[in-house]
Short mmCIF file of C-alpha atoms in Angstrom, two decimals:
data_model
loop_
_atom_site.label_atom_id
_atom_site.label_comp_id
_atom_site.label_asym_id
_atom_site.label_seq_id
_atom_site.Cartn_x
_atom_site.Cartn_y
_atom_site.Cartn_z
CA MET A 1002 62.58 -43.23 4.29
CA ARG A 1003 61.00 -40.58 6.23
CA VAL A 1004 57.74 -40.84 3.99
CA ALA A 1005 57.78 -44.43 4.41
CA ASN A 1006 57.70 -44.12 8.21
CA ILE A 1007 55.10 -41.56 8.18
CA LYS A 1008 52.85 -43.53 6.15
CA ARG A 1009 53.46 -46.58 8.50
CA GLN A 1010 52.65 -44.45 11.51
CA VAL A 1011 49.49 -42.95 9.86
CA SER A 1012 48.32 -46.53 8.92
CA ARG A 1013 49.04 -47.51 12.62
CA LEU A 1014 46.98 -44.63 13.85
CA SER A 1015 44.28 -45.29 11.47
CA SER A 1016 44.04 -49.00 12.68
CA LEU A 1017 44.02 -47.76 16.25
CA LEU A 1018 41.18 -45.34 15.64
CA VAL A 1019 39.24 -47.89 13.94
CA THR A 1020 39.98 -50.53 16.82
CA THR A 1021 38.82 -47.79 19.22
CA LEU A 1022 35.50 -46.95 17.34
CA LEU A 1023 34.88 -50.64 17.26
CA THR A 1024 35.51 -51.24 20.88
CA SER A 1025 33.09 -48.49 21.55
CA TYR A 1026 30.21 -50.64 20.07
CA ALA A 1027 31.35 -53.81 22.18
CA ILE A 1028 29.77 -54.78 25.14
CA ALA A 1029 31.10 -52.74 27.88
CA THR A 1030 28.28 -53.21 30.62
CA THR A 1031 28.63 -55.43 33.52
CA GLN A 1032 24.82 -55.81 34.09
CA PRO A 1033 23.48 -58.70 32.06
CA PRO A 1034 21.33 -57.51 29.03
CA ASN A 1035 18.07 -58.20 28.61
CA VAL A 1036 16.94 -60.20 25.42
CA VAL A 1037 13.81 -59.77 23.27
CA LEU A 1038 13.56 -62.11 20.53
CA ILE A 1039 10.75 -61.46 18.11
CA VAL A 1040 9.73 -64.25 15.63
CA VAL A 1041 6.91 -63.43 13.11
CA ASP A 1042 4.94 -66.23 11.74
CA ASP A 1043 5.11 -66.74 8.03
CA LEU A 1044 6.75 -63.31 7.23
CA GLY A 1045 8.49 -63.50 3.95
CA TRP A 1046 11.96 -62.11 3.34
CA ALA A 1047 10.56 -59.79 0.79
CA ASP A 1048 7.67 -58.62 2.96
CA VAL A 1049 9.40 -55.99 4.93
CA GLY A 1050 9.87 -52.57 3.96
CA TYR A 1051 13.59 -52.31 3.72
CA ASN A 1052 13.56 -55.72 1.15
CA ASP A 1053 10.35 -54.88 -0.43
CA HIS A 1054 10.89 -53.91 -4.11
CA THR A 1055 6.95 -53.46 -4.66
CA GLY A 1056 6.44 -50.50 -2.41
CA VAL A 1057 3.46 -52.27 -0.92
CA PHE A 1058 4.67 -53.22 2.64
CA GLN A 1059 4.72 -50.41 5.08
CA THR A 1060 6.97 -51.41 8.04
CA PRO A 1061 8.55 -48.12 9.52
CA ASN A 1062 9.42 -49.74 12.93
CA ILE A 1063 11.10 -52.63 11.55
CA ASP A 1064 13.04 -50.48 8.93
CA ALA A 1065 14.25 -48.21 11.96
CA LEU A 1066 15.49 -51.42 13.86
CA ALA A 1067 17.11 -52.22 10.64
CA ALA A 1068 18.82 -48.86 10.19
CA LYS A 1069 20.19 -48.69 13.87
CA GLY A 1070 21.28 -52.29 13.89
CA ILE A 1071 22.51 -55.12 11.70
CA ALA A 1072 20.29 -56.06 8.78
CA PHE A 1073 21.31 -59.59 7.52
CA THR A 1074 20.77 -60.19 3.89
CA ASP A 1075 21.48 -63.92 3.84
CA ALA A 1076 19.66 -64.98 7.25
CA TYR A 1077 17.81 -68.48 7.28
CA ALA A 1078 15.27 -70.30 9.22
CA GLY A 1079 16.12 -74.01 10.19
CA ALA A 1080 13.33 -75.08 8.34
CA ALA A 1081 10.65 -74.05 5.78
CA ASN A 1082 7.74 -74.18 8.10
CA CYS A 1083 6.69 -73.41 11.50
CA ALA A 1084 7.33 -76.09 14.13
CA PRO A 1085 10.68 -77.51 12.92
CA SER A 1086 12.04 -73.91 12.44
CA ARG A 1087 11.04 -73.15 15.93
CA ALA A 1088 12.48 -76.51 17.41
CA VAL A 1089 15.77 -75.67 15.38
CA LEU A 1090 15.68 -72.14 17.11
CA MET A 1091 14.69 -73.58 20.84
CA SER A 1092 17.29 -76.48 20.80
CA GLY A 1093 20.12 -75.05 18.60
CA GLN A 1094 20.10 -78.31 16.73
CA TYR A 1095 19.30 -79.31 13.12
CA SER A 1096 16.00 -81.19 12.62
CA PRO A 1097 17.48 -84.65 12.60
CA ARG A 1098 18.71 -84.36 16.09
CA HIS A 1099 15.19 -83.71 17.52
CA GLY A 1100 13.03 -85.24 14.71
CA VAL A 1101 10.66 -82.33 14.44
CA TYR A 1102 10.49 -82.06 10.30
CA THR A 1103 7.02 -80.63 9.91
CA VAL A 1104 3.62 -80.06 11.32
CA SER A 1105 2.06 -83.59 11.34
CA PRO A 1106 1.66 -85.71 9.44
CA SER A 1107 4.43 -86.33 7.41
CA ALA A 1108 2.71 -88.05 4.71
CA ARG A 1109 0.91 -85.11 3.06
CA GLY A 1110 -0.57 -84.92 -0.39
CA ASN A 1111 -2.38 -87.80 -2.48
CA ASP A 1112 -0.98 -91.33 -1.43
CA LYS A 1113 -0.82 -92.38 -5.08
CA THR A 1114 1.64 -89.43 -5.85
CA ARG A 1115 4.43 -90.37 -3.02
CA LYS A 1116 6.90 -92.63 -4.23
CA LEU A 1117 8.43 -93.25 -0.76
CA ILE A 1118 7.15 -93.84 2.68
CA PRO A 1119 8.20 -90.75 4.63
CA GLU A 1120 9.99 -90.69 7.94
CA PRO A 1121 7.70 -90.23 10.99
CA ASN A 1122 7.41 -86.78 12.65
CA THR A 1123 7.82 -85.76 16.12
CA ASP A 1124 5.48 -83.00 17.11
CA ILE A 1125 6.79 -81.78 20.50
CA LEU A 1126 10.52 -81.03 21.53
CA ALA A 1127 11.52 -83.71 23.68
CA ASP A 1128 11.89 -83.00 27.59
CA GLU A 1129 15.74 -83.97 27.52
CA ILE A 1130 16.59 -81.19 25.24
CA VAL A 1131 17.70 -78.16 27.10
CA THR A 1132 15.83 -75.38 25.48
CA LEU A 1133 17.17 -71.90 25.05
CA ALA A 1134 14.78 -70.61 27.60
CA GLU A 1135 16.01 -73.20 29.99
CA THR A 1136 19.56 -71.81 29.37
CA PHE A 1137 18.57 -68.32 30.15
CA LYS A 1138 16.77 -69.55 33.43
CA SER A 1139 20.29 -71.41 34.37
CA ALA A 1140 21.83 -67.84 34.02
CA GLY A 1141 19.52 -66.25 36.45
CA TYR A 1142 17.04 -64.71 33.97
CA THR A 1143 13.41 -64.51 34.13
CA THR A 1144 11.65 -65.82 30.99
CA GLY A 1145 8.35 -65.10 29.21
CA SER A 1146 6.90 -66.27 26.02
CA PHE A 1147 4.11 -64.41 24.26
CA GLY A 1148 2.29 -66.04 21.39
CA LYS A 1149 2.80 -69.17 19.36
CA TRP A 1150 4.62 -72.02 21.05
CA HIS A 1151 4.11 -74.98 18.78
CA LEU A 1152 6.58 -77.18 20.54
CA GLY A 1153 4.38 -78.80 23.36
CA GLU A 1154 1.09 -78.19 25.48
CA ASP A 1155 2.59 -75.31 27.51
CA ALA A 1156 5.82 -73.33 27.21
CA LYS A 1157 5.90 -73.21 30.99
CA THR A 1158 7.18 -76.90 30.87
CA GLN A 1159 10.22 -76.13 28.65
CA GLY A 1160 11.65 -73.28 30.29
CA PHE A 1161 9.23 -70.23 30.58
CA ASP A 1162 8.16 -68.75 33.70
CA HIS A 1163 5.32 -66.86 31.96
CA ASN A 1164 3.29 -68.29 28.92
CA VAL A 1165 0.83 -66.10 27.15
CA ALA A 1166 -1.27 -67.99 24.49
CA GLY A 1167 1.52 -70.53 23.52
CA HIS A 1168 0.38 -74.02 23.10
CA LEU A 1169 0.67 -76.86 20.67
CA LYS A 1170 -1.46 -75.57 17.87
CA GLY A 1171 -0.22 -73.40 15.28
CA HIS A 1172 -2.69 -70.48 14.98
CA PRO A 1173 -6.03 -69.21 16.40
CA LYS A 1174 -9.23 -69.70 14.82
CA SER A 1175 -9.62 -66.05 14.88
CA TYR A 1176 -7.43 -62.91 15.41
CA PHE A 1177 -10.32 -61.19 16.88
CA SER A 1178 -11.70 -61.88 20.56
CA PRO A 1179 -13.06 -64.25 21.56
CA TYR A 1180 -9.87 -66.19 20.67
CA ASP A 1181 -10.56 -69.13 22.78
CA LEU A 1182 -6.77 -69.92 23.31
CA PRO A 1183 -5.16 -71.81 26.24
CA PHE A 1184 -3.33 -69.47 28.42
CA LEU A 1185 -5.14 -66.41 27.45
CA GLU A 1186 -8.46 -64.98 28.64
CA ASN A 1187 -10.72 -63.54 25.91
CA GLY A 1188 -10.73 -59.87 25.84
CA PRO A 1189 -13.50 -57.45 24.75
CA GLU A 1190 -15.20 -58.46 21.57
CA GLY A 1191 -13.31 -57.36 18.51
CA GLU A 1192 -9.85 -57.17 20.23
CA TYR A 1193 -7.21 -57.77 17.80
CA LEU A 1194 -4.96 -60.61 19.13
CA PRO A 1195 -1.22 -59.01 18.11
CA ASN A 1196 -2.23 -55.86 20.07
CA ARG A 1197 -3.24 -57.92 23.10
CA ILE A 1198 -0.40 -60.24 23.07
CA THR A 1199 1.83 -56.98 22.96
CA SER A 1200 0.11 -55.44 25.87
CA GLU A 1201 0.51 -58.64 27.96
CA LEU A 1202 4.30 -58.38 27.12
CA LEU A 1203 4.49 -54.88 28.23
CA SER A 1204 2.74 -55.33 31.38
CA TRP A 1205 5.08 -58.18 32.08
CA ILE A 1206 8.17 -56.22 31.32
CA GLY A 1207 7.01 -53.39 33.64
CA LYS A 1208 6.84 -56.23 36.58
CA VAL A 1209 10.18 -58.06 35.89
CA LYS A 1210 12.28 -55.09 34.76
CA SER A 1211 14.31 -55.01 38.07
CA GLN A 1212 15.92 -58.30 36.88
CA PRO A 1213 17.42 -59.60 33.55
CA PHE A 1214 14.81 -60.91 31.40
CA PHE A 1215 14.40 -63.04 28.07
CA ALA A 1216 11.11 -62.21 26.33
CA TYR A 1217 10.32 -64.46 23.47
CA VAL A 1218 7.69 -62.79 21.36
CA PRO A 1219 6.60 -65.39 18.61
CA TYR A 1220 3.63 -63.49 17.13
CA TYR A 1221 0.89 -65.81 15.68
CA THR A 1222 0.37 -63.21 12.76
CA VAL A 1223 0.93 -63.20 9.79
CA HIS A 1224 -0.12 -66.79 9.61
CA THR A 1225 -3.51 -67.56 8.19
CA PRO A 1226 -6.37 -67.00 8.64
CA LEU A 1227 -5.89 -63.57 6.83
CA GLN A 1228 -7.52 -61.07 9.10
CA ALA A 1229 -6.85 -57.45 9.87
CA ILE A 1230 -8.20 -54.36 11.27
CA ASP A 1231 -10.69 -53.18 8.68
CA SER A 1232 -9.40 -49.36 8.70
CA VAL A 1233 -5.96 -50.69 7.99
CA LYS A 1234 -6.77 -52.99 5.44
CA GLN A 1235 -9.04 -50.38 3.45
CA LYS A 1236 -5.95 -48.31 2.47
CA TYR A 1237 -4.37 -51.25 0.79
CA LEU A 1238 -7.26 -52.12 -1.40
CA SER A 1239 -6.64 -49.25 -3.68
CA HIS A 1240 -2.81 -49.52 -3.80
CA PRO A 1241 -1.75 -50.08 -7.46
CA ARG A 1242 0.40 -52.96 -6.63
CA VAL A 1243 -1.99 -55.12 -4.35
CA ARG A 1244 -3.09 -57.67 -6.57
CA ASN A 1245 -6.45 -58.73 -4.60
CA GLU A 1246 -8.23 -58.67 -1.34
CA ARG A 1247 -6.21 -61.45 0.17
CA HIS A 1248 -2.91 -59.44 -0.61
CA ALA A 1249 -4.36 -56.35 0.82
CA THR A 1250 -5.49 -58.11 4.08
CA TYR A 1251 -2.00 -59.69 4.28
CA ALA A 1252 -0.16 -56.20 3.83
CA ALA A 1253 -2.47 -54.86 6.55
CA MET A 1254 -1.49 -57.67 8.83
CA VAL A 1255 2.23 -56.82 8.21
CA GLU A 1256 1.54 -53.34 9.07
CA LEU A 1257 -0.26 -54.03 12.32
CA MET A 1258 2.38 -56.43 13.31
CA ASP A 1259 4.96 -53.71 12.78
CA ILE A 1260 2.91 -51.10 14.76
CA ASN A 1261 3.24 -53.45 17.68
CA ILE A 1262 6.93 -53.88 17.46
CA GLY A 1263 6.98 -50.14 17.50
CA ARG A 1264 4.95 -50.29 20.81
CA ILE A 1265 7.73 -52.85 22.12
CA VAL A 1266 10.79 -50.45 21.43
CA ARG A 1267 9.00 -47.25 22.64
CA HIS A 1268 8.13 -49.23 25.89
CA LEU A 1269 11.71 -50.19 26.39
CA ASP A 1270 12.87 -46.79 25.85
CA GLN A 1271 10.31 -45.15 28.17
CA GLN A 1272 11.31 -47.77 30.90
CA ALA A 1273 14.95 -46.82 30.49
CA LEU A 1274 15.58 -50.29 29.16
CA LEU A 1275 16.53 -49.92 25.47
CA GLN A 1276 20.20 -49.20 26.19
CA ASN A 1277 20.56 -52.52 27.79
CA THR A 1278 18.20 -54.62 25.75
CA LEU A 1279 19.30 -56.78 22.93
CA VAL A 1280 16.30 -56.79 20.21
CA ILE A 1281 16.28 -59.41 17.52
CA PHE A 1282 13.63 -59.66 14.82
CA THR A 1283 13.21 -62.24 12.39
CA SER A 1284 10.57 -64.77 10.98
CA ASP A 1285 10.09 -68.63 11.20
CA ASN A 1286 10.24 -69.41 7.63
CA GLY A 1287 9.65 -67.94 4.29
CA GLY A 1288 6.16 -66.52 3.18
CA ILE A 1289 3.51 -68.14 1.30
CA ARG A 1290 4.02 -67.14 -2.18
CA SER A 1291 0.31 -67.33 -3.28
CA ILE A 1292 -0.32 -64.57 -1.00
CA ALA A 1293 2.80 -62.51 -1.31
CA TYR A 1294 5.47 -63.21 -4.12
CA GLN A 1295 8.98 -63.51 -2.93
CA ASP A 1296 10.67 -62.20 -5.78
CA PRO A 1297 13.56 -62.47 -6.61
CA LEU A 1298 13.68 -65.45 -4.36
CA ARG A 1299 12.08 -68.64 -5.63
CA GLY A 1300 9.25 -70.32 -3.81
CA GLY A 1301 7.98 -69.76 -0.42
CA LYS A 1302 6.73 -71.41 2.77
CA GLY A 1303 7.13 -75.10 2.69
CA GLY A 1304 9.61 -75.26 0.34
CA TYR A 1305 13.52 -75.59 0.21
CA TYR A 1306 14.27 -72.95 -2.49
CA GLU A 1307 15.44 -69.60 -1.01
CA GLY A 1308 11.80 -68.38 -0.75
CA GLY A 1309 10.97 -70.84 1.77
CA THR A 1310 13.97 -70.47 4.07
CA ARG A 1311 15.47 -67.21 3.68
CA VAL A 1312 14.04 -64.80 6.21
CA PRO A 1313 14.50 -61.24 7.39
CA LEU A 1314 16.86 -60.69 10.48
CA VAL A 1315 17.71 -57.58 12.27
CA VAL A 1316 19.96 -57.62 15.48
CA SER A 1317 19.74 -54.35 17.23
CA TRP A 1318 21.42 -52.93 20.46
CA PRO A 1319 22.13 -49.23 20.77
CA LYS A 1320 25.54 -48.37 21.22
CA GLN A 1321 26.70 -52.16 21.34
CA VAL A 1322 26.04 -53.10 17.67
CA MET A 1323 27.37 -50.85 14.85
CA PRO A 1324 24.65 -50.32 12.29
CA ARG A 1325 25.39 -52.06 8.94
CA ILE A 1326 24.33 -54.30 6.39
CA ASP A 1327 25.75 -57.87 6.61
CA ASN A 1328 26.14 -60.46 3.87
CA THR A 1329 27.08 -63.50 6.21
CA PRO A 1330 25.07 -66.46 5.75
CA VAL A 1331 23.59 -67.16 9.26
CA ILE A 1332 20.79 -69.58 10.53
CA ASN A 1333 18.32 -69.51 13.49
CA ALA A 1334 20.31 -72.41 15.08
CA ASP A 1335 23.05 -69.72 15.44
CA PHE A 1336 20.92 -67.88 18.07
CA TYR A 1337 21.30 -70.41 21.01
CA PRO A 1338 25.40 -70.56 21.13
CA THR A 1339 25.54 -66.79 20.39
CA LEU A 1340 22.91 -65.67 23.52
CA ALA A 1341 24.62 -68.40 25.77
CA ASN A 1342 27.90 -66.62 25.43
CA LEU A 1343 26.20 -63.36 25.51
CA ILE A 1344 24.70 -64.14 29.13
CA GLY A 1345 27.73 -66.36 30.34
CA ALA A 1346 25.68 -69.53 30.24
CA ASP A 1347 27.61 -72.87 30.30
CA VAL A 1348 26.43 -74.94 27.32
CA SER A 1349 29.65 -77.10 27.22
CA ASN A 1350 27.71 -80.38 27.74
CA GLN A 1351 25.01 -79.52 24.92
CA VAL A 1352 25.24 -80.53 21.33
CA LEU A 1353 24.67 -77.28 19.36
CA ASP A 1354 24.87 -77.04 15.48
CA GLY A 1355 24.84 -73.22 15.39
CA VAL A 1356 27.93 -71.14 15.67
CA ASP A 1357 28.52 -68.25 18.01
CA LEU A 1358 27.84 -64.96 16.32
CA SER A 1359 28.89 -62.58 19.16
CA GLY A 1360 32.21 -61.73 17.61
CA LEU A 1361 30.24 -60.87 14.11
CA TRP A 1362 27.58 -58.95 15.99
CA PHE A 1363 29.64 -56.86 18.34
CA GLU A 1364 33.12 -56.71 16.78
CA GLN A 1365 32.47 -57.31 13.32
CA GLN A 1366 34.80 -60.38 13.24
CA ALA A 1367 34.10 -62.68 10.40
CA ILE A 1368 32.98 -66.16 11.18
CA ALA A 1369 34.82 -69.22 9.69
CA GLU A 1370 33.43 -70.40 6.37
CA ARG A 1371 30.95 -73.22 7.27
CA ASN A 1372 28.20 -75.17 5.43
CA LEU A 1373 24.20 -74.55 6.28
CA TYR A 1374 22.14 -77.74 6.07
CA TRP A 1375 18.46 -78.70 5.83
CA HIS A 1376 16.91 -82.14 5.81
CA PHE A 1377 13.10 -83.08 5.09
CA PRO A 1378 12.38 -86.71 4.75
CA ILE A 1379 8.88 -85.96 4.40
CA TYR A 1380 6.27 -84.62 1.93
CA LEU A 1381 4.30 -81.27 1.99
CA GLN A 1382 1.54 -80.78 -0.34
CA ALA A 1383 1.20 -77.81 -2.71
CA TYR A 1384 -0.54 -74.60 -1.82
CA ASN A 1385 -0.95 -73.20 -5.48
CA PRO A 1386 0.62 -75.14 -8.07
CA LYS A 1387 1.20 -72.19 -10.38
CA ALA A 1388 2.42 -69.95 -7.64
CA ASP A 1389 4.53 -72.16 -5.62
CA GLN A 1390 7.39 -72.39 -7.92
CA SER A 1391 8.09 -75.99 -6.44
CA LYS A 1392 10.07 -79.00 -8.01
CA ASP A 1393 6.77 -80.06 -9.41
CA PRO A 1394 3.01 -78.85 -8.93
CA LEU A 1395 1.97 -81.64 -6.38
CA PHE A 1396 4.19 -80.72 -3.56
CA ARG A 1397 6.20 -77.91 -2.04
CA THR A 1398 8.37 -80.44 -0.57
CA ARG A 1399 9.54 -83.84 -1.74
CA PRO A 1400 12.02 -85.89 0.64
CA GLY A 1401 15.29 -84.68 0.37
CA SER A 1402 18.21 -82.58 1.82
CA THR A 1403 19.69 -79.01 0.80
CA MET A 1404 22.86 -77.22 1.67
CA ARG A 1405 24.48 -74.18 1.10
CA GLN A 1406 28.31 -73.65 0.96
CA GLY A 1407 29.42 -70.06 0.19
CA LYS A 1408 27.51 -69.07 -3.29
CA TRP A 1409 26.42 -72.58 -3.97
CA LYS A 1410 23.20 -74.16 -3.26
CA LEU A 1411 22.73 -77.91 -3.43
CA HIS A 1412 19.39 -79.88 -3.49
CA HIS A 1413 19.34 -83.68 -3.32
CA TYR A 1414 16.10 -85.60 -3.82
CA PHE A 1415 15.71 -88.98 -2.63
CA GLU A 1416 13.01 -90.24 -4.72
CA ASP A 1417 15.15 -90.40 -7.90
CA ASP A 1418 18.54 -89.63 -6.33
CA SER A 1419 18.29 -86.19 -8.22
CA TYR A 1420 20.60 -83.16 -7.72
CA GLU A 1421 19.97 -79.43 -8.37
CA LEU A 1422 22.94 -76.93 -8.05
CA TYR A 1423 22.61 -73.24 -8.11
CA ASP A 1424 25.01 -70.23 -8.11
CA LEU A 1425 23.16 -67.60 -5.56
CA GLU A 1426 25.60 -65.09 -6.36
CA ASN A 1427 24.59 -65.02 -10.08
CA ASP A 1428 21.21 -66.67 -9.92
CA LEU A 1429 19.44 -65.70 -6.67
CA GLY A 1430 16.22 -66.96 -7.95
CA GLU A 1431 17.56 -70.59 -8.43
CA HIS A 1432 16.29 -70.62 -12.11
CA VAL A 1433 19.24 -72.32 -13.87
CA ASN A 1434 20.15 -75.90 -12.64
CA LEU A 1435 23.99 -76.18 -12.88
CA ALA A 1436 24.48 -79.88 -11.86
CA GLY A 1437 24.79 -81.37 -15.29
CA HIS A 1438 27.42 -78.56 -16.06
CA LEU A 1439 29.54 -78.59 -13.11
CA PRO A 1440 29.84 -82.15 -12.01
CA ASP A 1441 33.04 -81.61 -9.95
CA VAL A 1442 31.08 -79.18 -7.81
CA VAL A 1443 28.32 -81.46 -7.30
CA THR A 1444 30.61 -84.30 -6.43
CA ARG A 1445 32.42 -82.39 -3.68
CA LEU A 1446 29.26 -80.95 -2.08
CA LYS A 1447 27.49 -84.26 -2.48
CA ALA A 1448 30.11 -85.68 -0.21
CA GLU A 1449 30.03 -83.07 2.29
CA LEU A 1450 26.20 -83.45 2.66
CA GLN A 1451 26.51 -87.06 2.95
CA GLN A 1452 29.24 -86.67 5.81
CA TRP A 1453 26.79 -84.39 7.54
CA ARG A 1454 23.89 -86.75 7.12
CA GLU A 1455 25.89 -89.43 8.77
CA ALA A 1456 27.36 -87.08 11.51
CA VAL A 1457 23.61 -86.08 12.56
CA ASP A 1458 22.36 -89.55 12.10
CA ALA A 1459 19.64 -87.94 9.40
CA PRO A 1460 17.18 -90.58 8.31
CA VAL A 1461 16.89 -91.07 4.51
CA PRO A 1462 13.64 -92.92 3.43
CA THR A 1463 14.16 -95.83 1.10
CA GLN A 1464 10.91 -97.81 1.56
CA LEU A 1465 8.82 -97.63 -1.53
CA ASN A 1466 5.02 -96.91 -1.20
CA PRO A 1467 2.92 -99.68 -2.48
CA LYS A 1468 0.07 -97.28 -3.17
CA TYR A 1469 2.31 -95.07 -5.61
CA ASP A 1470 0.68 -94.99 -9.09
CA ALA A 1471 3.09 -93.38 -11.82
CA GLU A 1472 0.40 -93.19 -14.28
CA PHE A 1473 -1.97 -91.38 -12.02
CA THR A 1474 0.70 -88.89 -10.86
CA ALA A 1475 1.44 -88.16 -14.45
CA LYS A 1476 -2.06 -87.31 -15.31
CA LEU A 1477 -2.67 -85.19 -12.01
CA THR A 1478 0.48 -83.33 -12.59
CA ALA A 1479 -0.63 -82.42 -16.12
CA GLN A 1480 -4.07 -81.26 -14.77
CA LYS A 1481 -2.26 -79.18 -12.21
CA LEU A 1482 -0.19 -77.58 -14.85
CA LEU A 1483 -3.05 -76.88 -17.27
CA LYS A 1484 -5.35 -75.46 -14.25
CA PRO A 1485 -5.65 -71.84 -14.27
CA SER A 1486 -3.71 -69.90 -11.57
CA ARG A 1487 -5.59 -68.53 -8.45
CA LYS A 1488 -4.52 -64.78 -8.42
#
């Protein structure tokens, strides 16, 4: 009996010790925390050092954030390309609720190869949607956007007090000054845009640091055009795993982006702000696979296989977030309810599709199991048919929906009402379609996907395209498959 009692007491003391340790990482400050949300453009899941198995990408500052914070292995963007992913993040809502599905138009590719008339696309986040920035303002924060906005003509009309270089367009003509971007004066000739945007951010932080601030930092890089400072690019040209000059330029762009993230973290530390600042680092969608392979993930930007939607995500806050690797599937729609809870904002009257992750972030409390969804009733033409790893060589995306439930990933394509089922636990690359082998799993997931579409009023295109030509499509498909790949 004594031995049993001793074991119970030791167990209870161990439990109390663990609780005490976790509590030391919980939010203890009464001062509202600053939030810096960094969203890199087109940075693939495999394009950061801590995920890169090739040894090409040099991201020591991001790697340091990951080592000191939570590095999520199964984090997702709300869409596979720029504008819709940002709309999900800023609204906290899945795409059918706001209608931003792609970068217009929705009818991409050759008319003769599209079986259906795609749903129309919305380019601008509607004014009636309360953005994440507006929620921060309602909680007494000053807000600044530094870089790509892509959801309207001016980020200041959608919740930001300060806007640097953010407008409707998705990328500059050049990353070297003169940029000729709205809301940004040209710098000295040859100035590099990520460096300038970071300098603007640091200057702003110095001016507003006496009050809580929300800094949204959506860098335009590493989106095309592929342009990097030559001295950085040169060292990658001789790298044994770099395939060509485009790959070298891209790797240099990634390193230059990482250097600027290091500048942000050092500045916060020098200004005695780091201890009370939550830093979130992620990407808006997967990488362009023809530029940087996303292996072991299949596909890349614009496609709804894992390479198009799975993204790096790091959450860092000294002494508040316990460093670890977390395998929980999360999506960028979760940022809104999580941050709203963190800053004490009332969002009870808003429709939010994400879940509050604050218990997971700060106390390691597992969230309830839930499904993640994507809906794309549109077409998106191929980049490089041999490299894209898409459903077919003509499109990165054909109209359909996808969902993830635990280890299962279900794809539904509307043109032929076909399904693909993958076991991500054993087939991360989505190579083996199990739909024909596991009909019961497909039936169950299919029903849940349909229930979700009905709940969010997701439009499903059914109108046939009168210009569709099956024979032409077959010939063009064969030509694309036979054409040599661009390496």
